[in-house]
Amino acid sequence: MNVLTPRPHRPSDAIEAALDRLVPIFAERAPAYDRSGKIALDNLLDLKEAGLLALALPHDKGGAGIGVAEISKIVGRVATGDPTTALILAMQYLQTGAIARSSGWSEEVRNEVFTSIVRDGALVNALRVEPELGTPARGGLPATTVRREGGRFLISGRKIFSTGSTALRWGVVWSRTDEETPRVGQVLVPLDLPGVRIEESWRHMGMRATASHTIVFEDVEIPERYLVSLKAPGASVDEAVALASWHAIVIGALYDGVARTARDWLVGYLKERTPANLGAPLASLPRFHALLGEIDALLLTNRALIEHGLAREAAGERGDADAGLIKYTVTENAIAAVGKAVAAIGNPALSQDNPLERHYRDVLCGRIHTPQGDSALGGAGRLALT
């Protein structure tokens, strides 16, 4: 299927058709992958065969050049089937979109990565978070180090919370040099090189099938051309920071998708569940009418906020503080929506026999993504008081 020519502001009909076909399949597979904690590789293969992994590449590189509006819509749809697959796909789109727009990447290396995506369905993600540093969004320099030995370049360090770890072909590794005045930036590492290993450290409550394990680099030799953008701290814009508003909107859309699929399950449950003492479905009770109204109000707010963020991006109005508030509010609304469903129906909501239990665990993970709540609120407050 060729889906590489979407219209500007919405996924193409071919992409919509592919999602209509794949999302129910992903939903059927999701419980087993949640239990195993393994990445849904068959989902990723389905996305590759449908042409969906390369959509954020430019047209002349075999992609469709999709922007944040299309990315958020596709990721939100996939998340209604399997949010773990959606998160891996979101990182693929955000990173390939950033590489396509970067002035720091040589054309040779850019083409190498893009060719592998189009030809092989290769996956790429940024590897930034470290055990001691935590998230780099809060400042500091990485401990992961590149050193030169004669004509060789060796990278050593460890990156935690590496989404998609075992399925990735490429890691864009935030690193520093071992020079007296260190340079900082992106280093491209093929993750099949000698010296790269994965520690299976991801044992989280939710989003289990992202396999966001620790990737360890032990004197991994890399070609000089993969030293993508090492510069003095502050000498250039951190491209991950420049992507912050896109990231915030897309992550919000993903967890909104989780809440929407939880809401739809609840509607079906209330229509089907008929307690003997009631003699009618739970859906007949006014208190559940009000509950669905509360949930739908939260999700309607989410939709309006995401559309607001996309409209600002389309108009070229960069507002990272606004984007942070959108991500914070949308994810908190999503958590509240699923929480209301859980509280309303009691034990069945927390049974592994029902998907609402998994949706609740997954949606709680919305809080751990950058920007986290205190950062989003604090940044907006500082801007208002400046």
mmCIF file of C-alpha atoms in Angstrom:
data_model
loop_
_atom_site.group_PDB
_atom_site.id
_atom_site.type_symbol
_atom_site.label_atom_id
_atom_site.label_comp_id
_atom_site.label_asym_id
_atom_site.label_seq_id
_atom_site.Cartn_x
_atom_site.Cartn_y
_atom_site.Cartn_z
ATOM 1 C CA MET A 1 0.000 0.000 0.000
ATOM 2 C CA ASN A 2 1.397 3.405 -0.925
ATOM 3 C CA VAL A 3 0.393 6.031 1.651
ATOM 4 C CA LEU A 4 3.100 8.579 1.017
ATOM 5 C CA THR A 5 1.077 11.528 -0.285
ATOM 6 C CA PRO A 6 -1.168 12.878 2.498
ATOM 7 C CA ARG A 7 -3.041 16.182 2.206
ATOM 8 C CA PRO A 8 -1.588 19.047 4.229
ATOM 9 C CA HIS A 9 -3.692 19.199 7.395
ATOM 10 C CA ARG A 10 -5.015 15.692 7.939
ATOM 11 C CA PRO A 11 -3.914 12.120 7.318
ATOM 12 C CA SER A 12 -4.704 10.961 3.793
ATOM 13 C CA ASP A 13 -7.585 8.636 3.034
ATOM 14 C CA ALA A 14 -5.107 5.799 2.514
ATOM 15 C CA ILE A 15 -3.554 6.407 5.931
ATOM 16 C CA GLU A 16 -7.018 6.559 7.497
ATOM 17 C CA ALA A 17 -7.909 3.262 5.838
ATOM 18 C CA ALA A 18 -4.699 1.648 7.096
ATOM 19 C CA LEU A 19 -5.430 2.837 10.633
ATOM 20 C CA ASP A 20 -9.032 1.632 10.431
ATOM 21 C CA ARG A 21 -7.695 -1.810 9.586
ATOM 22 C CA LEU A 22 -4.733 -1.950 11.996
ATOM 23 C CA VAL A 23 -5.975 -0.300 15.195
ATOM 24 C CA PRO A 24 -8.509 -3.061 16.060
ATOM 25 C CA ILE A 25 -5.767 -5.655 15.462
ATOM 26 C CA PHE A 26 -3.414 -3.762 17.770
ATOM 27 C CA ALA A 27 -6.145 -3.658 20.429
ATOM 28 C CA GLU A 28 -6.566 -7.445 20.265
ATOM 29 C CA ARG A 29 -2.834 -7.980 20.709
ATOM 30 C CA ALA A 30 -2.311 -5.393 23.445
ATOM 31 C CA PRO A 31 -3.252 -7.486 26.539
ATOM 32 C CA ALA A 32 -0.708 -10.211 25.749
ATOM 33 C CA TYR A 33 2.089 -7.711 25.144
ATOM 34 C CA ASP A 34 1.202 -5.892 28.348
ATOM 35 C CA ARG A 35 1.566 -9.148 30.282
ATOM 36 C CA SER A 36 4.855 -10.108 28.618
ATOM 37 C CA GLY A 37 6.430 -6.642 28.612
ATOM 38 C CA LYS A 38 7.767 -7.324 25.122
ATOM 39 C CA ILE A 39 7.515 -4.883 22.228
ATOM 40 C CA ALA A 40 4.732 -5.663 19.764
ATOM 41 C CA LEU A 41 7.065 -6.326 16.848
ATOM 42 C CA ASP A 42 4.201 -7.559 14.688
ATOM 43 C CA ASN A 43 2.504 -4.179 15.153
ATOM 44 C CA LEU A 44 5.671 -2.424 14.001
ATOM 45 C CA LEU A 45 5.928 -4.751 11.009
ATOM 46 C CA ASP A 46 2.316 -3.958 10.114
ATOM 47 C CA LEU A 47 3.111 -0.231 10.314
ATOM 48 C CA LYS A 48 6.150 -0.729 8.077
ATOM 49 C CA GLU A 49 4.203 -2.695 5.467
ATOM 50 C CA ALA A 50 1.501 -0.006 5.450
ATOM 51 C CA GLY A 51 4.161 2.645 4.796
ATOM 52 C CA LEU A 52 3.525 4.414 8.097
ATOM 53 C CA LEU A 53 7.011 4.393 9.656
ATOM 54 C CA ALA A 54 8.515 6.771 7.072
ATOM 55 C CA LEU A 55 5.787 9.408 6.930
ATOM 56 C CA ALA A 56 7.773 12.169 8.666
ATOM 57 C CA LEU A 57 10.590 11.926 6.120
ATOM 58 C CA PRO A 58 10.612 14.526 3.337
ATOM 59 C CA HIS A 59 8.961 13.639 0.033
ATOM 60 C CA ASP A 60 12.302 13.453 -1.769
ATOM 61 C CA LYS A 61 13.579 10.949 0.815
ATOM 62 C CA GLY A 62 10.671 8.531 0.446
ATOM 63 C CA GLY A 63 8.343 10.019 3.044
ATOM 64 C CA ALA A 64 5.358 12.323 3.169
ATOM 65 C CA GLY A 65 6.770 15.264 5.117
ATOM 66 C CA ILE A 66 3.986 15.134 7.693
ATOM 67 C CA GLY A 67 4.000 17.744 10.437
ATOM 68 C CA VAL A 68 2.780 17.869 14.003
ATOM 69 C CA ALA A 69 -0.931 17.980 13.073
ATOM 70 C CA GLU A 70 -0.801 14.705 11.149
ATOM 71 C CA ILE A 71 1.587 13.149 13.677
ATOM 72 C CA SER A 72 -0.711 13.892 16.610
ATOM 73 C CA LYS A 73 -3.755 12.520 14.796
ATOM 74 C CA ILE A 74 -2.020 9.292 13.749
ATOM 75 C CA VAL A 75 -0.438 8.729 17.162
ATOM 76 C CA GLY A 76 -3.742 9.423 18.914
ATOM 77 C CA ARG A 77 -5.498 6.859 16.721
ATOM 78 C CA VAL A 78 -2.851 4.179 17.214
ATOM 79 C CA ALA A 79 -2.991 4.815 20.980
ATOM 80 C CA THR A 80 -6.651 3.775 21.040
ATOM 81 C CA GLY A 81 -5.435 0.324 19.985
ATOM 82 C CA ASP A 82 -2.071 0.021 21.723
ATOM 83 C CA PRO A 83 -0.468 3.071 23.365
ATOM 84 C CA THR A 84 2.909 1.359 23.660
ATOM 85 C CA THR A 85 3.117 0.973 19.894
ATOM 86 C CA ALA A 86 1.872 4.552 19.590
ATOM 87 C CA LEU A 87 4.712 5.854 21.784
ATOM 88 C CA ILE A 88 7.374 4.070 19.730
ATOM 89 C CA LEU A 89 5.755 5.456 16.566
ATOM 90 C CA ALA A 90 5.587 8.957 18.082
ATOM 91 C CA MET A 91 9.318 8.897 18.814
ATOM 92 C CA GLN A 92 9.981 7.689 15.254
ATOM 93 C CA TYR A 93 8.043 10.612 13.802
ATOM 94 C CA LEU A 94 9.463 13.241 16.144
ATOM 95 C CA GLN A 95 13.062 12.147 15.639
ATOM 96 C CA THR A 96 12.891 11.720 11.868
ATOM 97 C CA GLY A 97 11.082 15.040 11.608
ATOM 98 C CA ALA A 98 13.813 16.682 13.660
ATOM 99 C CA ILE A 99 16.588 15.100 11.585
ATOM 100 C CA ALA A 100 14.905 16.249 8.374
ATOM 101 C CA ARG A 101 14.765 19.838 9.639
ATOM 102 C CA SER A 102 18.198 19.945 11.289
ATOM 103 C CA SER A 103 21.090 21.958 9.915
ATOM 104 C CA GLY A 104 23.553 19.946 11.973
ATOM 105 C CA TRP A 105 23.262 16.622 10.162
ATOM 106 C CA SER A 106 25.382 15.974 7.093
ATOM 107 C CA GLU A 107 23.468 14.921 4.021
ATOM 108 C CA GLU A 108 25.434 11.676 3.925
ATOM 109 C CA VAL A 109 24.403 10.586 7.417
ATOM 110 C CA ARG A 110 20.849 11.861 7.030
ATOM 111 C CA ASN A 111 20.469 9.806 3.838
ATOM 112 C CA GLU A 112 21.922 6.738 5.535
ATOM 113 C CA VAL A 113 19.305 6.869 8.300
ATOM 114 C CA PHE A 114 16.424 7.700 5.971
ATOM 115 C CA THR A 115 17.309 4.959 3.488
ATOM 116 C CA SER A 116 17.291 2.370 6.282
ATOM 117 C CA ILE A 117 13.844 3.549 7.385
ATOM 118 C CA VAL A 118 12.300 3.388 3.912
ATOM 119 C CA ARG A 119 14.035 0.148 2.899
ATOM 120 C CA ASP A 120 14.071 -1.792 6.179
ATOM 121 C CA GLY A 121 11.595 -0.088 8.483
ATOM 122 C CA ALA A 122 14.449 0.901 10.791
ATOM 123 C CA LEU A 123 13.478 2.634 14.028
ATOM 124 C CA VAL A 124 15.257 5.588 15.616
ATOM 125 C CA ASN A 125 14.927 7.328 18.960
ATOM 126 C CA ALA A 126 16.793 9.901 21.009
ATOM 127 C CA LEU A 127 18.611 8.481 24.035
ATOM 128 C CA ARG A 128 18.998 11.286 26.578
ATOM 129 C CA VAL A 129 18.034 10.356 30.153
ATOM 130 C CA GLU A 130 20.761 9.120 32.518
ATOM 131 C CA PRO A 131 20.717 7.553 36.006
ATOM 132 C CA GLU A 132 22.550 10.366 37.788
ATOM 133 C CA LEU A 133 21.374 13.303 35.693
ATOM 134 C CA GLY A 134 17.748 12.348 35.281
ATOM 135 C CA THR A 135 15.921 14.140 32.509
ATOM 136 C CA PRO A 136 18.130 16.667 30.673
ATOM 137 C CA ALA A 137 15.136 18.975 30.388
ATOM 138 C CA ARG A 138 15.988 20.065 33.938
ATOM 139 C CA GLY A 139 19.542 21.078 33.027
ATOM 140 C CA GLY A 140 23.025 19.616 33.366
ATOM 141 C CA LEU A 141 25.520 17.866 31.127
ATOM 142 C CA PRO A 142 25.470 14.195 30.189
ATOM 143 C CA ALA A 143 27.901 11.699 31.675
ATOM 144 C CA THR A 144 27.923 9.695 28.425
ATOM 145 C CA THR A 145 31.314 10.511 26.936
ATOM 146 C CA VAL A 146 32.974 10.427 23.528
ATOM 147 C CA ARG A 147 36.760 10.213 23.572
ATOM 148 C CA ARG A 148 39.320 10.102 20.823
ATOM 149 C CA GLU A 149 42.100 7.521 20.712
ATOM 150 C CA GLY A 150 44.269 8.250 17.693
ATOM 151 C CA GLY A 151 41.931 8.067 14.745
ATOM 152 C CA ARG A 152 39.220 6.206 16.666
ATOM 153 C CA PHE A 153 36.165 7.636 18.426
ATOM 154 C CA LEU A 154 34.757 5.673 21.366
ATOM 155 C CA ILE A 155 31.531 6.317 23.273
ATOM 156 C CA SER A 156 30.785 5.064 26.790
ATOM 157 C CA GLY A 157 27.836 5.632 29.106
ATOM 158 C CA ARG A 158 24.326 4.467 29.886
ATOM 159 C CA LYS A 159 20.894 5.776 28.969
ATOM 160 C CA ILE A 160 17.768 4.862 30.916
ATOM 161 C CA PHE A 161 14.100 4.948 29.860
ATOM 162 C CA SER A 162 15.075 4.184 26.255
ATOM 163 C CA THR A 163 11.680 3.720 24.614
ATOM 164 C CA GLY A 164 11.648 0.953 22.031
ATOM 165 C CA SER A 165 15.132 -0.210 23.083
ATOM 166 C CA THR A 166 15.171 -3.746 21.710
ATOM 167 C CA ALA A 167 13.540 -2.721 18.405
ATOM 168 C CA LEU A 168 15.721 0.318 17.621
ATOM 169 C CA ARG A 169 18.270 0.392 14.797
ATOM 170 C CA TRP A 170 19.609 3.865 15.623
ATOM 171 C CA GLY A 171 20.144 5.836 18.812
ATOM 172 C CA VAL A 172 20.640 9.600 18.744
ATOM 173 C CA VAL A 173 22.729 9.772 21.915
ATOM 174 C CA TRP A 174 23.117 12.988 23.894
ATOM 175 C CA SER A 175 26.806 13.010 24.793
ATOM 176 C CA ARG A 176 29.806 15.093 25.794
ATOM 177 C CA THR A 177 33.450 14.926 24.787
ATOM 178 C CA ASP A 178 36.258 14.242 27.271
ATOM 179 C CA GLU A 179 38.069 17.418 26.259
ATOM 180 C CA GLU A 180 39.174 19.982 28.856
ATOM 181 C CA THR A 181 36.338 22.187 27.613
ATOM 182 C CA PRO A 182 33.714 19.583 26.708
ATOM 183 C CA ARG A 183 31.524 19.820 23.669
ATOM 184 C CA VAL A 184 27.953 18.551 23.952
ATOM 185 C CA GLY A 185 25.451 17.305 21.434
ATOM 186 C CA GLN A 186 24.110 14.455 19.342
ATOM 187 C CA VAL A 187 26.023 11.329 18.424
ATOM 188 C CA LEU A 188 24.435 8.782 16.119
ATOM 189 C CA VAL A 189 25.041 5.193 17.230
ATOM 190 C CA PRO A 190 23.982 2.075 15.310
ATOM 191 C CA LEU A 191 22.691 -0.095 18.143
ATOM 192 C CA ASP A 192 24.010 -3.332 16.675
ATOM 193 C CA LEU A 193 27.661 -2.308 17.147
ATOM 194 C CA PRO A 194 29.988 -4.259 19.459
ATOM 195 C CA GLY A 195 29.942 -2.791 22.951
ATOM 196 C CA VAL A 196 26.229 -1.909 22.930
ATOM 197 C CA ARG A 197 24.093 -3.937 25.317
ATOM 198 C CA ILE A 198 20.623 -3.672 26.812
ATOM 199 C CA GLU A 199 19.841 -4.137 30.488
ATOM 200 C CA GLU A 200 16.203 -5.124 30.945
ATOM 201 C CA SER A 201 15.456 -2.545 33.613
ATOM 202 C CA TRP A 202 11.945 -1.453 32.540
ATOM 203 C CA ARG A 203 9.609 -2.955 35.146
ATOM 204 C CA HIS A 204 6.988 -0.238 35.291
ATOM 205 C CA MET A 205 3.330 -0.408 36.193
ATOM 206 C CA GLY A 206 2.147 0.979 32.865
ATOM 207 C CA MET A 207 3.238 1.237 29.216
ATOM 208 C CA ARG A 208 5.037 -2.038 29.830
ATOM 209 C CA ALA A 209 5.435 -3.067 26.180
ATOM 210 C CA THR A 210 7.530 -0.017 25.312
ATOM 211 C CA ALA A 211 10.531 -1.990 26.674
ATOM 212 C CA SER A 212 12.072 1.302 27.801
ATOM 213 C CA HIS A 213 15.174 -0.444 29.083
ATOM 214 C CA THR A 214 18.681 0.829 29.837
ATOM 215 C CA ILE A 215 21.079 0.933 26.886
ATOM 216 C CA VAL A 216 24.748 0.661 27.856
ATOM 217 C CA PHE A 217 27.676 1.788 25.702
ATOM 218 C CA GLU A 218 31.077 0.312 26.551
ATOM 219 C CA ASP A 219 33.846 1.763 24.364
ATOM 220 C CA VAL A 220 31.652 1.576 21.284
ATOM 221 C CA GLU A 221 33.682 2.626 18.240
ATOM 222 C CA ILE A 222 31.780 4.922 15.913
ATOM 223 C CA PRO A 223 32.751 6.551 12.610
ATOM 224 C CA GLU A 224 33.650 10.233 12.836
ATOM 225 C CA ARG A 225 30.763 11.127 10.524
ATOM 226 C CA TYR A 226 28.344 10.052 13.283
ATOM 227 C CA LEU A 227 29.518 12.859 15.573
ATOM 228 C CA VAL A 228 26.534 14.820 14.410
ATOM 229 C CA SER A 229 26.570 18.045 16.388
ATOM 230 C CA LEU A 230 29.094 18.413 19.200
ATOM 231 C CA LYS A 231 29.500 22.038 20.241
ATOM 232 C CA ALA A 232 30.255 24.085 23.338
ATOM 233 C CA PRO A 233 27.282 24.125 25.727
ATOM 234 C CA GLY A 234 24.969 26.971 24.759
ATOM 235 C CA ALA A 235 26.682 27.524 21.402
ATOM 236 C CA SER A 236 23.672 26.216 19.505
ATOM 237 C CA VAL A 237 20.051 25.377 20.131
ATOM 238 C CA ASP A 238 19.496 21.929 21.630
ATOM 239 C CA GLU A 239 17.373 20.342 18.916
ATOM 240 C CA ALA A 240 15.437 18.298 21.454
ATOM 241 C CA VAL A 241 14.449 21.538 23.169
ATOM 242 C CA ALA A 242 13.522 23.083 19.817
ATOM 243 C CA LEU A 243 11.163 20.114 19.325
ATOM 244 C CA ALA A 244 9.570 20.574 22.760
ATOM 245 C CA SER A 245 6.269 22.042 21.584
ATOM 246 C CA TRP A 246 5.740 19.235 19.046
ATOM 247 C CA HIS A 247 6.603 16.647 21.689
ATOM 248 C CA ALA A 248 4.184 18.118 24.214
ATOM 249 C CA ILE A 249 1.245 18.148 21.801
ATOM 250 C CA VAL A 250 1.902 14.647 20.464
ATOM 251 C CA ILE A 251 2.283 13.137 23.949
ATOM 252 C CA GLY A 252 -0.952 14.815 24.980
ATOM 253 C CA ALA A 253 -2.728 13.329 21.966
ATOM 254 C CA LEU A 254 -1.399 9.866 22.803
ATOM 255 C CA TYR A 255 -2.750 9.793 26.357
ATOM 256 C CA ASP A 256 -5.982 11.397 25.231
ATOM 257 C CA GLY A 257 -6.300 8.362 22.927
ATOM 258 C CA VAL A 258 -5.923 6.039 25.920
ATOM 259 C CA ALA A 259 -8.706 7.866 27.739
ATOM 260 C CA ARG A 260 -10.989 7.715 24.712
ATOM 261 C CA THR A 261 -10.659 3.959 24.349
ATOM 262 C CA ALA A 262 -11.289 3.571 28.103
ATOM 263 C CA ARG A 263 -14.400 5.727 27.741
ATOM 264 C CA ASP A 264 -15.675 3.598 24.863
ATOM 265 C CA TRP A 265 -15.150 0.413 26.871
ATOM 266 C CA LEU A 266 -17.080 1.918 29.774
ATOM 267 C CA VAL A 267 -20.023 2.778 27.494
ATOM 268 C CA GLY A 268 -20.173 -0.813 26.284
ATOM 269 C CA TYR A 269 -19.931 -2.169 29.829
ATOM 270 C CA LEU A 270 -22.717 0.065 31.135
ATOM 271 C CA LYS A 271 -24.996 -0.965 28.272
ATOM 272 C CA GLU A 272 -24.335 -4.677 28.792
ATOM 273 C CA ARG A 273 -24.170 -4.978 32.594
ATOM 274 C CA THR A 274 -27.621 -5.744 33.999
ATOM 275 C CA PRO A 275 -27.591 -6.412 37.758
ATOM 276 C CA ALA A 276 -30.344 -8.792 38.915
ATOM 277 C CA ASN A 277 -31.573 -6.358 41.560
ATOM 278 C CA LEU A 278 -31.929 -3.595 38.960
ATOM 279 C CA GLY A 279 -33.464 -5.567 36.123
ATOM 280 C CA ALA A 280 -32.110 -3.072 33.595
ATOM 281 C CA PRO A 281 -28.688 -2.100 32.249
ATOM 282 C CA LEU A 282 -26.536 0.227 34.329
ATOM 283 C CA ALA A 283 -26.771 2.627 31.393
ATOM 284 C CA SER A 284 -30.342 3.357 32.464
ATOM 285 C CA LEU A 285 -29.263 5.013 35.732
ATOM 286 C CA PRO A 286 -29.062 8.829 35.828
ATOM 287 C CA ARG A 287 -25.838 8.785 37.844
ATOM 288 C CA PHE A 288 -24.070 7.063 34.951
ATOM 289 C CA HIS A 289 -25.530 9.595 32.521
ATOM 290 C CA ALA A 290 -23.891 12.320 34.596
ATOM 291 C CA LEU A 291 -20.657 10.323 34.812
ATOM 292 C CA LEU A 292 -20.406 10.015 31.027
ATOM 293 C CA GLY A 293 -21.137 13.714 30.755
ATOM 294 C CA GLU A 294 -18.231 14.475 33.089
ATOM 295 C CA ILE A 295 -15.892 12.228 31.126
ATOM 296 C CA ASP A 296 -16.969 13.653 27.781
ATOM 297 C CA ALA A 297 -16.487 17.184 29.089
ATOM 298 C CA LEU A 298 -12.873 16.355 29.958
ATOM 299 C CA LEU A 299 -12.258 14.805 26.546
ATOM 300 C CA LEU A 300 -13.943 17.707 24.750
ATOM 301 C CA THR A 301 -11.590 20.067 26.606
ATOM 302 C CA ASN A 302 -8.670 17.922 25.491
ATOM 303 C CA ARG A 303 -9.738 18.080 21.866
ATOM 304 C CA ALA A 304 -10.058 21.875 22.032
ATOM 305 C CA LEU A 305 -6.649 22.253 23.692
ATOM 306 C CA ILE A 306 -4.875 20.041 21.161
ATOM 307 C CA GLU A 307 -6.512 21.891 18.274
ATOM 308 C CA HIS A 308 -5.458 25.189 19.875
ATOM 309 C CA GLY A 309 -1.871 23.998 20.064
ATOM 310 C CA LEU A 310 -1.917 22.796 16.470
ATOM 311 C CA ALA A 311 -3.402 26.099 15.288
ATOM 312 C CA ARG A 312 -0.592 28.012 16.982
ATOM 313 C CA GLU A 313 2.021 25.761 15.413
ATOM 314 C CA ALA A 314 0.421 26.183 11.980
ATOM 315 C CA ALA A 315 0.496 29.954 12.426
ATOM 316 C CA GLY A 316 4.178 29.854 13.381
ATOM 317 C CA GLU A 317 3.440 31.045 16.906
ATOM 318 C CA ARG A 318 6.017 29.120 18.920
ATOM 319 C CA GLY A 319 4.774 28.876 22.485
ATOM 320 C CA ASP A 320 6.608 26.217 24.490
ATOM 321 C CA ALA A 321 4.940 27.440 27.706
ATOM 322 C CA ASP A 322 1.507 27.023 26.103
ATOM 323 C CA ALA A 323 2.499 23.615 24.740
ATOM 324 C CA GLY A 324 3.653 22.543 28.192
ATOM 325 C CA LEU A 325 0.329 23.606 29.708
ATOM 326 C CA ILE A 326 -1.524 21.750 26.956
ATOM 327 C CA LYS A 327 0.410 18.561 27.638
ATOM 328 C CA TYR A 328 -0.101 18.928 31.393
ATOM 329 C CA THR A 329 -3.821 19.664 31.175
ATOM 330 C CA VAL A 330 -4.592 17.053 28.522
ATOM 331 C CA THR A 331 -2.774 14.269 30.372
ATOM 332 C CA GLU A 332 -4.328 15.234 33.718
ATOM 333 C CA ASN A 333 -7.776 15.288 32.085
ATOM 334 C CA ALA A 334 -7.098 11.879 30.541
ATOM 335 C CA ILE A 335 -6.071 10.472 33.926
ATOM 336 C CA ALA A 336 -9.145 12.006 35.561
ATOM 337 C CA ALA A 337 -11.438 10.603 32.887
ATOM 338 C CA VAL A 338 -10.157 7.053 33.296
ATOM 339 C CA GLY A 339 -10.098 7.455 37.079
ATOM 340 C CA LYS A 340 -13.790 8.388 37.086
ATOM 341 C CA ALA A 341 -14.587 5.234 35.132
ATOM 342 C CA VAL A 342 -12.592 3.103 37.572
ATOM 343 C CA ALA A 343 -14.227 4.660 40.631
ATOM 344 C CA ALA A 344 -17.714 4.268 39.190
ATOM 345 C CA ILE A 345 -17.759 0.532 38.561
ATOM 346 C CA GLY A 346 -15.572 -0.780 41.375
ATOM 347 C CA ASN A 347 -13.922 -4.200 41.306
ATOM 348 C CA PRO A 348 -14.496 -5.004 37.619
ATOM 349 C CA ALA A 349 -12.506 -1.887 36.720
ATOM 350 C CA LEU A 350 -9.378 -3.265 38.421
ATOM 351 C CA SER A 351 -9.692 -6.829 37.173
ATOM 352 C CA GLN A 352 -7.191 -8.012 34.584
ATOM 353 C CA ASP A 353 -10.155 -9.641 32.874
ATOM 354 C CA ASN A 354 -11.164 -6.168 31.690
ATOM 355 C CA PRO A 355 -9.055 -3.698 29.680
ATOM 356 C CA LEU A 356 -9.942 -0.729 31.903
ATOM 357 C CA GLU A 357 -7.341 -1.886 34.414
ATOM 358 C CA ARG A 358 -4.620 -1.705 31.738
ATOM 359 C CA HIS A 359 -5.880 1.632 30.425
ATOM 360 C CA TYR A 360 -5.664 3.062 33.941
ATOM 361 C CA ARG A 361 -2.082 1.869 34.417
ATOM 362 C CA ASP A 362 -1.093 3.178 30.993
ATOM 363 C CA VAL A 363 -2.734 6.595 31.285
ATOM 364 C CA LEU A 364 -0.954 7.315 34.572
ATOM 365 C CA CYS A 365 2.317 7.294 32.629
ATOM 366 C CA GLY A 366 1.286 10.551 30.960
ATOM 367 C CA ARG A 367 2.733 12.335 33.989
ATOM 368 C CA ILE A 368 6.273 11.037 33.540
ATOM 369 C CA HIS A 369 6.878 12.555 30.101
ATOM 370 C CA THR A 370 8.605 15.869 29.610
ATOM 371 C CA PRO A 371 7.435 18.462 30.455
ATOM 372 C CA GLN A 372 6.385 17.160 33.843
ATOM 373 C CA GLY A 373 3.696 19.006 35.750
ATOM 374 C CA ASP A 374 5.839 21.205 37.963
ATOM 375 C CA SER A 375 8.004 22.248 35.006
ATOM 376 C CA ALA A 376 5.018 23.089 32.806
ATOM 377 C CA LEU A 377 3.268 25.091 35.508
ATOM 378 C CA GLY A 378 6.424 26.784 36.748
ATOM 379 C CA GLY A 379 7.506 27.771 33.245
ATOM 380 C CA ALA A 380 4.134 29.285 32.445
ATOM 381 C CA GLY A 381 4.057 31.119 35.751
ATOM 382 C CA ARG A 382 7.531 32.587 35.292
ATOM 383 C CA LEU A 383 6.581 33.791 31.812
ATOM 384 C CA ALA A 384 3.442 35.444 33.154
ATOM 385 C CA LEU A 385 5.398 37.246 35.885
ATOM 386 C CA THR A 386 8.305 38.381 33.710
#
